[in-house]
Amino acid sequence: MPRNLKAIVFLAEVIVLFLCVAQAQKPAADAADHDWWKHAVFYEIYPRSFADSNNDGIGDLKGIDSHLNYLKDLGVDAIWITPCYPSPQVDFGYDVSDYEDIDPMYGTLKDFEHLAHDAGKDDIRIIMDFVLNHTSPQNKWFIDSASSRTSAQRDWYIWRDGKGSGLPPNNWTSGFGGSAWQFDPKTGQYYYHFFAVGQPDLNWRNPAVEQAMFDVTRFWYQRGVSGFRLDAVDLLFEDPDLHDNPVLPGKNEFGDPNMENKYNDKLPEVHTELKKLRKVADENNAVLIGETYTSNRDELKEYYGDHNDEIQMPMDFMFCQVDKLSPADFRTQIANAESTGGWPVYVIGNHDMTRSYNRYGDGQHNDQIAKLMAGMYLTLRGTPVMYYGEELGMENNDPVRKEDVKDPIGIAGWPAEKGRDGERTPMQWNDSPNAGFSRATPWLPVPASYKTHNVASELNNPDSVLQFYRRLLALRHHEPALLDGDYVALNEDNANVLSYLRRYKNETVLVVLNMSNNKQQIGFDLSVQGFPSAKATPLLTTLAAPPTGQLNQTALDPFAVYIARISQ
Ligand code: GLC
């Protein structure tokens, strides 16, 4: 064989060998990768408000792309992007007119592919928001469905005759105010919409709807998406006989009678459907995050599925229901989340609720309290889902005049309900006008606090909320006890200080959080945990002079965070 040819054959053999080894390693890597979301930190991005690359006042995908390095440095592993599909924006994207494209205001499918590619290079995964309960009336499915009573897709939505002249089919009210039924004069029937009139509910009892929606998930899985956040998943099914809901005393913020949504919320069929969705997700090594408004532990447990065959990450809003700094209440909710057998998920804010900075802040120590909250939800056993700007101490900027309100809930419910604009304001990048979000007037105004609470200023301040988050997330990613350790509640009768251990093999980390505005003295007897003379080595703390060694009488400043390694 000529020398050149020999060399080529040798090189080819080396390449084949390399490919075989790489191939042989792949399944193992995938298996290890399977539960990637358990160690990940998720970060919710409201794309209208994150970064505006084309200066039209509305954020976009290129804006997100240009800030991936910020997210990487912060310690984010996955971004959940709220809906960016084509939409008339009646509910800011939660009214989808085409599930398989990107709204031009956010960019193009190519921009999405770019973003996915760039995020992949930074090891950041992308989670899409899947609005599966309802579409926009401008969706081609609804256009066909509304075209005649005999149209091919008539049964893709929930159409019914009224009860009589001007009377809807039953007493169900919309979560956005008024009746949940909209009369369509063209076909003489009503369609059902749990949310706005511009959000008709899909009929999930129709197998064609199910198939079409499963195919939507496949479309995005093929484009590199690592999972979905399932929007309003409790509401997928309705009683086919349309029984009236029981009416409760009083009226809600829209002036409608209070009601128990017995026949249109949390029907058992939801769980059957989730199992099927999960199968498709499993085929794609994807994670499902549920918008599951559970009010108790048993409900939460159900969403994981008896055989862990439903949602891997039901979002634990029970935690958000604790609206004060109450160690006892947090202990209870942590114990609830711990007891389901599923992997806990912790959230302290999102685009539908007042920012945690305002909910927990006392007006004087808000930055310190923001660190305290981080010290809790980022050190618990489970996966945290952050909300953009939480790491800066971003605060709500609620509208003060009805004419400024953009959110349909605020428009319908003003003034009792001011809507959700306040928690959706532009990300605060620096102290230039509009917080560096856009050179145009942003779709919502930034709060005055952007001058101090912004990425650029906080990066320059070692004591900022942002620097605390960065240090905490770095610690979380590297401490086996914080990643995988058991949660062990300590000093459970203490009304002011929440403390616990995280234990994994030989690693033990102590977390101590003073939830009060007073100095506290606290001691720890860890002999039951196998540390008769425990010694602490601080890992991260807000205390100027953190205690080391034995923790018999430890002094904690108001709202202090103290995280330490424990050894014998
Ligand atoms: C979910 C979303 C919310 C939206 C609603 C209707 O609750 O989080 O923003 O308005 O669903 O899609």
Coordinates of C-alpha atoms and ligand atoms in Angstrom, one line a residue:
M1 CA 0.0 0.0 0.0
P2 CA 1.5 3.4 -0.9
R3 CA 2.6 5.4 2.2
N4 CA 0.0 8.2 1.6
L5 CA -2.8 5.7 1.3
K6 CA -1.6 3.9 4.5
A7 CA -1.7 7.3 6.3
I8 CA -5.2 7.9 5.0
V9 CA -6.4 4.5 6.1
F10 CA -4.8 5.0 9.5
L11 CA -6.4 8.4 9.9
A12 CA -9.8 6.9 8.8
E13 CA -9.4 4.1 11.5
V14 CA -8.6 6.7 14.1
I15 CA -11.7 8.7 13.2
V16 CA -13.9 5.5 13.2
L17 CA -12.5 4.5 16.6
F18 CA -13.1 8.0 17.9
L19 CA -16.7 8.0 16.6
C20 CA -17.3 4.6 18.1
V21 CA -16.0 5.7 21.5
A22 CA -18.1 8.9 21.3
Q23 CA -21.1 6.8 20.3
A24 CA -20.5 4.3 23.1
Q25 CA -20.3 7.2 25.6
K26 CA -23.5 8.9 24.4
P27 CA -26.1 6.7 26.0
A28 CA -24.3 7.0 29.3
A29 CA -24.1 10.7 29.0
D30 CA -27.8 10.9 28.1
A31 CA -28.7 8.8 31.1
A32 CA -26.8 11.1 33.5
D33 CA -28.4 14.0 31.7
H34 CA -31.9 12.7 32.1
D35 CA -32.6 14.4 35.4
W36 CA -30.6 17.5 34.5
W37 CA -33.5 19.7 35.7
K38 CA -33.0 18.6 39.3
H39 CA -29.7 20.4 39.5
A40 CA -30.7 23.3 37.3
V41 CA -31.7 26.8 38.1
F42 CA -34.6 28.0 36.0
Y43 CA -35.1 31.7 35.1
E44 CA -38.4 33.0 33.7
I45 CA -38.1 35.6 31.0
Y46 CA -41.0 37.7 30.0
P47 CA -39.8 38.5 26.4
R48 CA -41.7 41.8 26.0
S49 CA -39.7 43.1 28.9
F50 CA -36.2 41.6 28.9
A51 CA -34.2 43.4 26.3
D52 CA -35.1 45.3 23.2
S53 CA -32.6 44.8 20.4
N54 CA -34.4 46.8 17.7
N55 CA -35.5 49.7 19.9
D56 CA -39.3 49.5 19.3
G57 CA -40.1 49.5 23.0
I58 CA -40.8 45.8 23.1
G59 CA -38.2 43.1 24.0
D60 CA -37.3 40.4 21.5
L61 CA -35.4 37.2 21.0
K62 CA -32.2 38.9 19.8
G63 CA -32.4 40.9 23.0
I64 CA -32.4 37.7 25.0
D65 CA -29.6 36.3 22.8
S66 CA -27.4 39.3 23.5
H67 CA -27.7 38.8 27.3
L68 CA -26.9 35.1 27.5
N69 CA -23.5 35.8 29.0
Y70 CA -25.3 37.7 31.9
L71 CA -27.4 34.7 32.6
K72 CA -24.5 32.3 32.3
D73 CA -22.5 34.4 34.8
L74 CA -25.5 34.6 37.1
G75 CA -25.7 30.8 37.3
V76 CA -28.8 30.2 35.2
D77 CA -29.1 26.7 33.6
A78 CA -32.5 27.0 31.8
I79 CA -34.6 29.9 30.6
W80 CA -38.4 29.6 30.4
I81 CA -39.6 32.1 27.8
T82 CA -43.2 33.1 28.2
P83 CA -45.2 32.9 24.9
C84 CA -43.5 34.4 21.9
Y85 CA -45.6 32.8 19.2
P86 CA -47.7 34.9 16.8
S87 CA -50.6 36.4 18.8
P88 CA -52.9 39.3 18.7
Q89 CA -51.6 40.0 22.2
V90 CA -55.0 40.2 23.9
D91 CA -53.3 38.6 26.9
F92 CA -49.7 39.4 25.8
G93 CA -49.0 36.1 24.0
Y94 CA -51.2 33.8 26.0
D95 CA -53.6 33.9 23.0
V96 CA -51.7 32.0 20.4
S97 CA -52.7 32.3 16.7
D98 CA -49.9 30.0 15.4
Y99 CA -48.1 27.5 17.6
E100 CA -45.3 26.9 15.2
D101 CA -43.8 30.3 14.5
I102 CA -42.5 33.3 16.3
D103 CA -44.4 36.6 16.5
P104 CA -42.7 39.2 14.2
M105 CA -42.5 41.6 17.2
Y106 CA -40.1 39.1 18.8
G107 CA -38.2 38.1 15.7
T108 CA -38.3 35.0 13.4
L109 CA -38.0 31.3 13.7
K110 CA -34.4 31.8 12.5
D111 CA -33.8 34.1 15.4
F112 CA -35.2 31.4 17.7
E113 CA -32.9 28.8 16.1
H114 CA -30.0 31.2 16.7
L115 CA -31.0 31.7 20.3
A116 CA -31.2 28.0 20.8
H117 CA -27.8 27.5 19.3
D118 CA -26.2 30.2 21.3
A119 CA -27.9 29.1 24.5
G120 CA -26.7 25.6 23.8
K121 CA -23.1 26.8 23.6
D122 CA -23.5 28.3 27.0
D123 CA -25.2 25.2 28.4
I124 CA -28.4 27.0 28.9
R125 CA -31.5 25.1 28.0
I126 CA -34.7 26.6 26.6
I127 CA -38.2 25.9 28.0
M128 CA -41.1 27.2 26.0
D129 CA -44.5 28.2 27.4
F130 CA -47.2 25.9 26.1
V131 CA -50.6 27.5 26.1
L132 CA -52.6 24.4 25.7
N133 CA -56.0 25.2 27.2
H134 CA -57.0 27.9 24.7
T135 CA -56.0 29.7 21.5
S136 CA -56.6 33.0 20.0
P137 CA -59.8 33.4 17.9
Q138 CA -57.3 34.3 15.1
N139 CA -55.9 30.8 15.2
K140 CA -56.7 28.9 11.9
W141 CA -58.3 26.2 14.0
F142 CA -60.8 28.6 15.5
I143 CA -61.4 30.4 12.3
D144 CA -62.5 27.1 10.7
S145 CA -64.4 26.2 13.9
A146 CA -66.4 29.4 13.9
S147 CA -67.1 29.3 10.2
S148 CA -70.2 27.1 10.4
R149 CA -71.8 24.6 12.7
T150 CA -70.7 21.8 10.4
S151 CA -67.2 22.9 9.8
A152 CA -64.4 20.2 10.0
Q153 CA -63.0 21.8 13.2
R154 CA -66.3 22.8 14.8
D155 CA -65.7 20.4 17.7
W156 CA -62.2 21.6 18.4
Y157 CA -63.7 24.2 20.7
I158 CA -66.6 24.2 23.1
W159 CA -69.7 25.4 21.4
R160 CA -73.2 25.2 23.0
D161 CA -76.6 26.6 22.6
G162 CA -77.7 29.2 25.1
K163 CA -80.4 28.4 27.7
G164 CA -82.8 30.8 26.1
S165 CA -82.8 34.2 24.5
G166 CA -79.7 36.1 25.6
L167 CA -78.9 33.4 28.2
P168 CA -75.5 31.6 28.2
P169 CA -75.4 27.8 28.5
N170 CA -74.6 28.0 32.3
N171 CA -73.4 30.2 35.1
W172 CA -69.7 29.8 34.7
T173 CA -67.7 33.0 34.9
S174 CA -64.5 34.0 33.3
G175 CA -61.2 34.4 35.2
F176 CA -61.0 37.7 33.5
G177 CA -64.5 38.9 34.5
G178 CA -68.0 38.4 33.1
S179 CA -69.6 35.3 31.7
A180 CA -67.3 32.6 30.4
W181 CA -69.5 32.3 27.3
Q182 CA -69.4 34.5 24.2
F183 CA -72.3 34.5 21.7
D184 CA -71.4 34.2 18.1
P185 CA -74.2 35.6 16.0
K186 CA -72.9 34.0 12.8
T187 CA -73.6 30.4 14.0
G188 CA -76.1 31.3 16.8
Q189 CA -74.1 29.4 19.5
Y190 CA -71.9 30.4 22.4
Y191 CA -68.2 29.4 22.7
Y192 CA -66.5 28.9 26.1
H193 CA -63.5 30.9 27.2
F194 CA -62.2 30.5 30.8
F195 CA -60.0 33.6 30.2
A196 CA -60.6 36.6 27.9
V197 CA -63.2 36.5 25.1
G198 CA -60.1 36.4 22.9
Q199 CA -59.0 33.1 24.4
P200 CA -61.5 30.4 23.4
D201 CA -60.9 27.1 25.2
L202 CA -59.9 24.1 23.1
N203 CA -61.9 20.9 23.4
W204 CA -59.4 18.4 24.8
R205 CA -62.0 15.6 24.6
N206 CA -61.5 15.7 20.8
P207 CA -58.6 13.3 19.9
A208 CA -57.7 15.5 16.9
V209 CA -57.0 18.4 19.3
E210 CA -54.8 16.2 21.4
Q211 CA -52.9 15.0 18.4
A212 CA -52.4 18.5 17.0
M213 CA -51.2 19.7 20.3
F214 CA -48.8 16.8 20.8
D215 CA -47.4 17.6 17.4
V216 CA -46.8 21.2 18.5
T217 CA -44.6 19.9 21.3
R218 CA -42.7 17.7 18.8
F219 CA -42.2 20.7 16.5
W220 CA -40.4 22.5 19.3
Y221 CA -38.5 19.5 20.6
Q222 CA -37.1 19.1 17.1
R223 CA -35.9 22.7 17.4
G224 CA -33.9 22.0 20.5
V225 CA -36.4 22.9 23.2
S226 CA -35.8 21.0 26.5
G227 CA -39.3 21.2 27.9
F228 CA -42.5 23.1 28.4
R229 CA -44.1 25.1 31.1
L230 CA -47.8 24.0 30.8
D231 CA -50.0 27.1 31.1
A232 CA -53.3 26.9 33.0
V233 CA -53.2 23.1 32.9
D234 CA -55.8 22.7 35.6
L235 CA -58.4 24.0 33.2
L236 CA -58.0 21.6 30.3
F237 CA -61.4 19.8 30.8
E238 CA -64.9 20.9 31.5
D239 CA -68.0 18.9 32.6
P240 CA -69.6 17.8 29.3
D241 CA -73.0 18.3 30.9
L242 CA -72.2 21.8 31.8
H243 CA -73.6 21.7 35.3
D244 CA -73.8 25.1 37.0
N245 CA -71.0 25.8 39.5
P246 CA -71.9 26.3 43.1
V247 CA -72.2 30.0 43.9
L248 CA -70.5 31.3 47.0
P249 CA -71.3 34.4 49.1
G250 CA -69.9 37.8 48.0
K251 CA -68.5 39.1 44.7
N252 CA -65.1 39.0 43.2
E253 CA -62.9 41.9 42.0
F254 CA -64.8 42.0 38.7
G255 CA -68.1 42.3 40.5
D256 CA -69.1 38.8 39.5
P257 CA -70.6 36.3 42.1
N258 CA -67.9 34.2 43.8
M259 CA -68.0 30.7 42.6
E260 CA -66.5 27.3 43.3
N261 CA -65.2 26.2 39.9
K262 CA -66.3 22.6 40.6
Y263 CA -67.2 21.7 37.0
N264 CA -64.5 23.4 35.0
D265 CA -61.3 23.2 37.1
K266 CA -59.1 20.3 38.1
L267 CA -61.3 17.6 36.5
P268 CA -59.7 14.1 36.9
E269 CA -59.3 13.9 33.1
V270 CA -56.4 16.4 33.4
H271 CA -54.3 13.6 34.9
T272 CA -55.0 11.2 32.1
E273 CA -53.9 13.8 29.6
L274 CA -50.8 14.7 31.5
K275 CA -49.6 11.1 31.4
K276 CA -49.9 11.2 27.6
L277 CA -48.1 14.5 27.3
R278 CA -45.4 13.1 29.6
K279 CA -44.9 10.1 27.2
V280 CA -44.1 12.5 24.4
A281 CA -41.9 14.5 26.6
D282 CA -40.0 11.4 27.7
E283 CA -39.4 10.4 24.1
N284 CA -37.6 13.7 23.8
N285 CA -35.8 13.7 27.2
A286 CA -37.8 16.8 28.1
V287 CA -39.1 18.2 31.3
L288 CA -42.7 19.4 32.0
I289 CA -43.3 22.3 34.4
G290 CA -46.9 22.7 35.4
E291 CA -48.7 25.9 36.3
T292 CA -50.5 24.0 39.0
Y293 CA -52.3 26.1 41.5
T294 CA -52.4 23.5 44.3
S295 CA -53.9 24.4 47.6
N296 CA -52.8 21.4 49.5
R297 CA -50.2 18.6 49.6
D298 CA -52.4 15.9 48.2
E299 CA -53.3 17.9 45.2
L300 CA -49.6 18.7 44.6
K301 CA -48.7 15.0 45.0
E302 CA -51.3 14.0 42.3
Y303 CA -49.5 16.2 39.7
Y304 CA -46.4 14.1 39.9
G305 CA -48.4 11.0 39.0
D306 CA -48.6 7.8 41.0
H307 CA -45.6 6.4 39.1
N308 CA -43.8 9.8 38.5
D309 CA -45.5 9.7 35.1
E310 CA -47.1 13.1 35.0
I311 CA -45.3 16.5 35.5
Q312 CA -41.7 16.3 36.8
M313 CA -41.9 19.9 38.1
P314 CA -45.4 21.0 39.3
M315 CA -44.8 24.6 40.3
D316 CA -45.3 24.9 44.0
F317 CA -47.4 28.0 44.4
M318 CA -48.3 26.9 47.9
F319 CA -45.0 28.5 48.8
C320 CA -46.1 31.8 47.3
Q321 CA -49.2 31.7 49.4
V322 CA -47.1 32.5 52.4
D323 CA -47.1 36.2 52.1
K324 CA -45.2 37.2 55.2
L325 CA -41.8 36.3 56.7
S326 CA -43.1 33.5 58.8
P327 CA -40.7 30.6 59.6
A328 CA -43.6 28.5 60.8
D329 CA -45.6 28.9 57.6
F330 CA -42.5 28.3 55.4
R331 CA -41.7 25.2 57.5
T332 CA -45.1 23.8 56.8
Q333 CA -45.0 24.4 53.1
I334 CA -41.4 23.0 52.8
A335 CA -42.6 19.9 54.7
N336 CA -45.6 19.7 52.3
A337 CA -43.3 19.8 49.3
E338 CA -40.9 17.4 50.9
S339 CA -43.6 14.8 51.6
T340 CA -45.0 14.3 48.1
G341 CA -42.3 11.9 47.0
G342 CA -41.7 14.1 44.0
W343 CA -38.9 16.6 43.4
P344 CA -39.9 19.9 45.0
V345 CA -40.1 23.1 42.9
Y346 CA -39.7 26.5 44.6
V347 CA -41.0 29.8 43.2
I348 CA -41.3 33.2 45.0
G349 CA -42.6 35.3 42.1
N350 CA -43.7 35.3 38.5
H351 CA -45.5 37.5 35.8
D352 CA -48.9 37.0 37.5
M353 CA -48.1 38.1 41.0
T354 CA -46.7 41.1 42.8
R355 CA -42.9 40.9 42.9
S356 CA -41.4 39.2 45.9
Y357 CA -39.5 42.4 46.7
N358 CA -42.8 44.1 47.5
R359 CA -44.6 41.1 49.0
Y360 CA -42.0 40.4 51.6
G361 CA -40.2 43.7 51.9
D362 CA -41.0 45.9 54.9
G363 CA -40.1 49.2 53.1
Q364 CA -36.9 49.6 55.1
H365 CA -34.8 46.5 54.7
N366 CA -36.0 45.3 51.3
D367 CA -32.6 44.5 49.9
Q368 CA -31.7 42.5 53.0
I369 CA -35.1 40.7 52.8
A370 CA -34.5 40.0 49.1
K371 CA -31.2 38.3 50.1
L372 CA -33.1 36.4 52.9
M373 CA -35.7 35.1 50.5
A374 CA -32.9 34.0 48.1
G375 CA -31.1 32.4 51.0
M376 CA -34.2 30.3 51.5
Y377 CA -35.6 29.3 48.1
L378 CA -32.1 28.7 46.5
T379 CA -30.9 26.5 49.3
L380 CA -33.8 24.1 49.6
R381 CA -33.9 20.6 48.2
G382 CA -35.6 21.1 44.8
T383 CA -35.4 23.2 41.7
P384 CA -35.9 26.9 42.0
V385 CA -37.6 29.0 39.3
M386 CA -36.5 32.6 39.4
Y387 CA -38.3 35.5 37.9
Y388 CA -36.3 38.0 35.8
G389 CA -35.1 40.9 37.9
E390 CA -35.7 39.1 41.2
E391 CA -31.9 38.9 41.4
L392 CA -31.7 42.8 41.3
G393 CA -34.4 43.5 43.8
M394 CA -36.7 44.8 41.1
E395 CA -39.9 46.1 42.5
N396 CA -43.5 46.5 41.2
N397 CA -44.4 49.6 39.3
D398 CA -48.2 49.5 39.3
P399 CA -50.2 51.8 37.1
V400 CA -51.9 54.7 38.9
R401 CA -54.4 55.6 36.3
K402 CA -56.8 53.3 34.5
E403 CA -55.9 54.7 31.1
D404 CA -52.3 53.5 31.6
V405 CA -53.3 49.9 32.3
K406 CA -52.3 47.3 29.6
D407 CA -53.3 44.1 31.3
P408 CA -56.8 42.9 30.4
I409 CA -57.4 41.9 34.0
G410 CA -56.5 45.4 35.2
I411 CA -58.8 47.0 32.6
A412 CA -61.7 44.8 33.6
G413 CA -61.1 45.0 37.3
W414 CA -59.9 48.5 37.9
P415 CA -59.5 49.8 40.6
A416 CA -60.0 46.7 42.8
E417 CA -57.7 44.8 40.5
K418 CA -54.9 46.8 39.1
G419 CA -53.7 44.0 36.8
R420 CA -50.2 42.5 36.4
D421 CA -48.4 45.3 34.5
G422 CA -46.5 46.3 37.7
E423 CA -44.6 43.0 37.8
R424 CA -43.8 43.0 34.1
T425 CA -41.8 46.1 33.7
P426 CA -38.5 46.2 31.7
M427 CA -35.4 44.5 33.0
Q428 CA -33.1 47.0 34.6
W429 CA -29.8 46.8 32.9
N430 CA -28.2 50.1 33.8
D431 CA -29.0 53.6 35.0
S432 CA -29.4 55.2 31.6
P433 CA -33.0 56.2 30.5
N434 CA -35.4 53.3 30.4
A435 CA -32.9 51.3 32.4
G436 CA -31.0 50.5 29.3
F437 CA -33.8 48.2 28.1
S438 CA -34.6 50.2 25.0
R439 CA -33.8 53.5 23.3
A440 CA -37.5 53.9 22.6
T441 CA -40.3 54.4 25.1
P442 CA -40.8 51.0 26.6
W443 CA -44.2 49.4 26.5
L444 CA -44.4 49.7 30.3
P445 CA -42.5 52.3 32.4
V446 CA -39.6 51.4 34.6
P447 CA -39.9 52.2 38.4
A448 CA -37.7 55.0 39.8
S449 CA -35.6 52.5 41.7
Y450 CA -33.9 51.5 38.4
K451 CA -31.3 54.1 39.2
T452 CA -29.9 52.0 41.9
H453 CA -31.3 48.6 41.2
N454 CA -29.8 47.7 37.9
V455 CA -27.3 45.1 36.6
A456 CA -24.4 47.6 35.9
S457 CA -24.6 49.3 39.3
E458 CA -25.1 46.1 41.2
L459 CA -22.1 44.4 39.6
N460 CA -20.0 47.3 40.9
N461 CA -21.3 46.9 44.4
P462 CA -20.1 43.8 46.4
D463 CA -23.0 44.2 48.8
S464 CA -25.8 44.3 46.2
V465 CA -28.7 41.8 45.9
L466 CA -27.2 40.7 42.5
Q467 CA -23.8 39.9 43.9
F468 CA -25.5 37.9 46.7
Y469 CA -27.5 35.9 44.1
R470 CA -24.3 35.3 42.1
R471 CA -22.4 34.0 45.1
L472 CA -25.3 31.9 46.3
L473 CA -25.9 30.3 42.9
A474 CA -22.2 29.6 42.5
L475 CA -22.3 27.9 45.9
R476 CA -25.4 26.0 45.1
H477 CA -23.9 24.6 41.9
H478 CA -20.9 23.3 43.6
E479 CA -22.0 22.0 47.0
P480 CA -23.2 18.4 46.8
A481 CA -25.3 19.0 49.9
L482 CA -27.1 21.9 48.4
L483 CA -27.7 19.9 45.2
D484 CA -28.7 16.5 46.5
G485 CA -28.8 16.7 50.2
D486 CA -31.7 15.8 52.4
Y487 CA -33.6 18.6 54.1
V488 CA -33.5 18.4 57.9
A489 CA -35.6 21.0 59.8
L490 CA -33.9 22.4 62.9
N491 CA -35.2 24.3 65.9
E492 CA -38.7 23.9 64.7
D493 CA -40.3 25.8 67.6
N494 CA -38.3 29.0 66.8
A495 CA -40.8 31.7 65.7
N496 CA -38.2 34.0 64.2
V497 CA -35.4 32.0 62.7
L498 CA -35.8 29.4 60.0
S499 CA -32.9 26.9 60.0
Y500 CA -32.2 23.6 58.4
L501 CA -29.5 21.3 57.4
R502 CA -28.8 19.9 53.9
R503 CA -27.0 16.6 54.1
Y504 CA -25.5 14.5 51.4
K505 CA -23.1 11.6 52.2
N506 CA -20.4 13.3 54.3
E507 CA -21.3 16.8 53.4
T508 CA -23.5 18.9 55.7
V509 CA -24.5 22.5 55.1
L510 CA -26.4 24.6 57.7
V511 CA -28.8 27.4 56.6
V512 CA -29.9 29.9 59.1
L513 CA -32.3 32.7 58.2
N514 CA -33.4 35.4 60.6
M515 CA -36.9 36.3 59.4
S516 CA -37.3 39.0 62.0
N517 CA -36.4 42.7 62.3
N518 CA -34.7 42.0 65.6
K519 CA -31.3 40.6 66.7
Q520 CA -31.7 36.9 67.5
Q521 CA -29.6 34.6 69.6
I522 CA -29.7 31.0 68.5
G523 CA -27.8 27.8 69.4
F524 CA -27.7 24.5 67.6
D525 CA -27.5 21.1 69.2
L526 CA -26.6 18.8 66.3
S527 CA -25.7 15.8 68.4
V528 CA -28.9 14.0 67.2
Q529 CA -27.6 14.5 63.6
G530 CA -24.3 12.9 64.6
F531 CA -22.3 16.1 65.4
P532 CA -21.9 16.2 69.3
S533 CA -19.4 19.0 68.9
A534 CA -20.3 20.5 65.5
K535 CA -18.0 23.1 64.0
A536 CA -19.2 25.7 61.5
T537 CA -17.2 27.1 58.7
P538 CA -19.1 30.0 57.0
L539 CA -19.7 29.6 53.3
L540 CA -21.9 32.6 52.6
T541 CA -23.4 35.1 55.0
T542 CA -24.7 38.7 55.3
L543 CA -23.2 38.9 58.8
A544 CA -20.2 41.2 59.1
A545 CA -18.5 39.0 61.7
P546 CA -19.9 35.5 61.0
P547 CA -19.5 32.9 63.8
T548 CA -17.1 30.0 63.3
G549 CA -16.6 26.9 65.3
Q550 CA -19.2 25.8 67.8
L551 CA -22.6 27.4 67.4
N552 CA -23.9 27.5 71.0
Q553 CA -25.0 31.1 71.1
T554 CA -25.0 32.7 67.7
A555 CA -26.0 36.3 67.3
L556 CA -27.9 37.1 64.1
D557 CA -28.6 40.6 62.8
P558 CA -32.1 41.4 61.6
F559 CA -32.9 39.5 58.4
A560 CA -29.5 37.8 58.4
V561 CA -28.5 34.9 56.2
Y562 CA -25.9 32.5 57.5
I563 CA -24.8 29.5 55.5
A564 CA -22.0 27.3 56.9
R565 CA -20.4 23.9 56.3
I566 CA -20.7 21.7 59.4
S567 CA -18.0 19.3 60.4
Q568 CA -17.2 17.3 63.5
Ligands
GLC1 C1 -51.6 31.7 33.0 C2 -50.6 32.7 32.7 C3 -51.3 34.0 32.7 C4 -52.3 34.1 31.6 C5 -53.3 32.9 31.8 C6 -54.1 32.7 30.6 O1 -52.2 31.8 34.3 O2 -49.5 32.6 33.6 O3 -50.4 35.1 32.5 O4 -53.0 35.2 31.7 O5 -52.6 31.7 32.0 O6 -53.4 32.1 29.6

